[in-house]
Amino acid sequence: MPKYVYDFAEGNKDLKDLLGGKGANLAEMTNLGLPVPPGFTITTEACRAYLLSGTQPEGLEAEITTHLAALEAKMGKRLGQSDDPLLVSVRSGAKHSMPGMMETVLNIGLNDQSVRGLAAQSGSERFAFDSYRRLIQMYGKTVLGIDGEHFAHVLDEAKRAKDTTNDLDLDAEDLRKLVETFKEVIVEHAGRPFPQEPREQMDLAIRAVFESWNTDRAVIYRRQERIPTDLGTAVNVCSMVFGNLGMDSGTGVAFTRDSASGAQGIYGDYLQNAQGEDVVAGIRNTMQLGDLEKIDEKSYHQLLQIMQTLEEHYRDLCDIEFTIERGKLWMLQTRVGKRTAAAAFRIALQLTDQGLITMDEAVSRVSGAQLAHLMFPRFDDSVGRAHGAQRIAVGIAASPGAAVGKVVFDSYTAVKWSRSGESVILVRRETNPDDLNGMIAAAGILTSRGGKTSHAAVVARGMGKTCVCGVEAIDVDTKKRILRASSHGKAIEIHEGDVISIDGTSGEVFLGEVPVVASPVVRYFEGDEDALQDELVAAVDRVMRHADGTRRMSVRANADTPEDAARARRFGAQGIGLCRTEHMFLGERRVLVERLILADTDAEREGALAELLPLQRDDFTGILEAMDGLPVTIRLLDPPLHEFLPDITELSVRVAVAEARGEPRENDLRLLQAVHQMHEQNPMLGLRGVRLGVVIPGLFQMQSRAILEAAAARINAGGVPRVEIMVPLVANVQEFETVKLDIIQVARDVRAETGVHLEFLIGTMIELPRAALTADQIAEPAEFFSFGTNDLTQTTWGFSRDDVEGAFFSAYLEKGIFGISPFESIDVDGVGELIRIAVEKGRSRRPSLKLGVCGEHGGDPDSVHFFEKVGLDYVSCSPFRVPIARLEAGRSVVPD
Ligand code: ADP
Ligand code: MG
Ligand code: MG
């Protein structure tokens, strides 16, 4: 039988899978000799067993009994003992911290008798009844599932009766009455009385924690954070310490560094005479951690000492929950803290410079997603903030970034509007876990209450979402859907749908749209040396250098124009992995394409192609020049030709109108016939890619000629063009061979005509399952493969992206059929397996085969790690994502 329960002294920080993050770190702190109230942890394995069967696994109850008995012996009192009760908290704690996701019940063991014992022992009746009312409240909400509003309402009434908003103004008698009313609330809403038996309280709370793993908001959070659904949560049973014993007691949170900037210092909040979540729930105004020194110097200095110990021990930013009970400091939680993207980079380098971590570790501690976040535009300082927008308030800068959007007051509207493409700012008095969906959908979050550690702030930072919180100068009326503020002494009302801008770096809130500028990190990538003055940019620079020096794969860009190619190169691209040619058939060139399609005779067709040739040659010359010396993979025309023809309805109308006027237009008529003729039921699976090259005489030859003539011209101009001609949508080797022969003939001709010796590669895209499965055959004539993972995903799954994303993806994501869209991150088991097979088969026939990927997955962090694993030579992605791919390619080879 597995061991289901571990004493805090038995675990350690590396047992997160089994003990959850909270339990593992409580154990670690216990073993470091820090003052942690004794307790034990029930494993995630027990939770999984419980969730599978719906009952406690065999042996769990007995094990809990043994550990509880040991705890009671240690503390010298029994759980709920009438004259001197041992009280415990039952706390959830999964492997990954899920802030506010799962609930905790404090003060378990109190009942109508033991509350008197607690009063006598502590000498404070007020404290005893305050603890009891908290227990009933939390128990009712968490274990019995009663809407917390019912309790909050009663509490508010009690305060109102005393004409106060401060819970400290309630005296023992008020709290005793509150306990009675709370008990009535329980009977009314749960249909049963509050359980008086301490062990029953504990057992039911443990069960409730197990079950909280599957609440909607936990499921949503996991999906957002890509946390697996089957891990389960551990449960910690921890003896209580009391911050609500008077003004010499209190509870607080602390960070070893500023989680928004990374700066070292004293960061945190403290609240006197309070318990548990009070400090983050914003019930009273907290004091800054630094001020604790004035109230309780001894505890303050001990806390600073512990913070340093923890940071050196974890070698990272830690966040901490602590409680002071009548002058004695207790540690209740620590973990490696969440941080903003900017802080992640700064901290990684600061720790490196302090000698705590290596550069490899520094690289592994930042992510491509964080780098992407740093590349978002900022509000433009220089044009004056008030430019067209007026500043209406300043709050707490909780999570950096600039967000502009329409005001919405609830999650539902946030989701609905953002689905229809609107950028929205979710405005709430404060957020709670039920707002999660809206927070995910919103561009930014604005609250009128709560500090840097409020739910909104913590969750927003975790998501990398812009957030301004605690804007006390605004009044949020979610019922009337109005945000009231004042500007230049004048009261203003902002309604749902009005545009506001929020700055998560300064805390400013603007009415209207504030213009944005490129981030300094982007300016650095663009080659602006001055940007390096900025500490953050310098940190990014060092991380990027190390990643570049470490990675095995190279990184190329998907770029179709000389401008894109040049930018990609500045961003560190080592070539072009995909240069599409379809845009070269658009605009004024459409007429030529129409002539090509309508050609009745060889001469007409050749005429059209001959006119396209010099235009394309110029396009290629520009791109090869921008990428001089680096490989450029050019894809021959891929989309179906009818995509270049006018829209069928538009054309029909034109023809009909002309006929009605009695002046029929010959050309339009022919065009309409052609459009009808070429119409396809499933264009994605129709006449496109290599199939065009096979059936449209001269088309691929013209393109190849344009490419090779451009290369010859570059050589004559002293350049070093490295051309790779890529044939799309190949399914079988004969298709490829047919086209390849044509290209080789063209190359011979161009060599003869120009006298320039040309070297280039001819390869193919692998974007059909058949191509992957016959990759050994295709590798014989093909010199390189480039995985077109967008089409490969479509053809493997048998759905077209444009048709399905709107139709059923959200249902699939909701039901957990997809963890994440296979268009966003490579489907390792299916599409990934085809890639693996193609790599293996291709290399077996041609060991020198060059392998890359040019689908959008080339810039997706998780996918990049997969491509490293299967041994591709390079990834290619959009120019803007090149730095992200460089970083992730580096991270994919440094040890974790
Ligand atoms: P969360 O995961 O939401 O942080 P916790 O289990 O840490 O939940 O508990 C919620 C609050 O209760 C925290 O402020 C925590 O410090 C406090 N708390 C938990 N256990 C105890 C205890 N044994 N004594 C005093 N306070 C506690
Ligand atoms: Mg906690
Ligand atoms: Mg394709």
PDB file of C-alpha atoms in Angstrom, residues 43 132 145 182 189 207 275 292 313 327 341 409 429 590 617 626 660 687 809 874 890:
ATOM      1  CA  THR A  43      -0.326  13.169  -1.107  1.00  0.00           C
ATOM      2  CA  TYR A 132     -15.137  30.452  15.170  1.00  0.00           C
ATOM      3  CA  GLY A 145     -20.762  24.924  -1.219  1.00  0.00           C
ATOM      4  CA  PHE A 182     -23.830  31.957  10.461  1.00  0.00           C
ATOM      5  CA  HIS A 189     -28.705  26.645   2.746  1.00  0.00           C
ATOM      6  CA  ARG A 207     -12.575  15.637   0.924  1.00  0.00           C
ATOM      7  CA  GLN A 275      -6.095  36.139   9.804  1.00  0.00           C
ATOM      8  CA  LEU A 292       6.485  46.344  10.458  1.00  0.00           C
ATOM      9  CA  HIS A 313      18.473  28.388  -0.676  1.00  0.00           C
ATOM     10  CA  GLY A 327       5.248  38.663  18.821  1.00  0.00           C
ATOM     11  CA  ALA A 341       8.495  39.067 -17.917  1.00  0.00           C
ATOM     12  CA  PHE A 409     -17.858  45.175 -16.441  1.00  0.00           C
ATOM     13  CA  ARG A 429     -14.182  46.486  -8.078  1.00  0.00           C
ATOM     14  CA  ARG A 590      -3.427  40.203 -61.764  1.00  0.00           C
ATOM     15  CA  ARG A 617      13.238  38.392 -61.144  1.00  0.00           C
ATOM     16  CA  ALA A 626      18.829  41.486 -48.310  1.00  0.00           C
ATOM     17  CA  ALA A 660     -28.332  44.354 -69.735  1.00  0.00           C
ATOM     18  CA  LEU A 687      -5.362  21.943 -57.986  1.00  0.00           C
ATOM     19  CA  PHE A 809     -12.475  24.481 -31.691  1.00  0.00           C
ATOM     20  CA  TYR A 874      16.522  24.825 -38.350  1.00  0.00           C
ATOM     21  CA  GLY A 890      18.840  27.718 -26.791  1.00  0.00           C
TER      22      GLY A 890
END
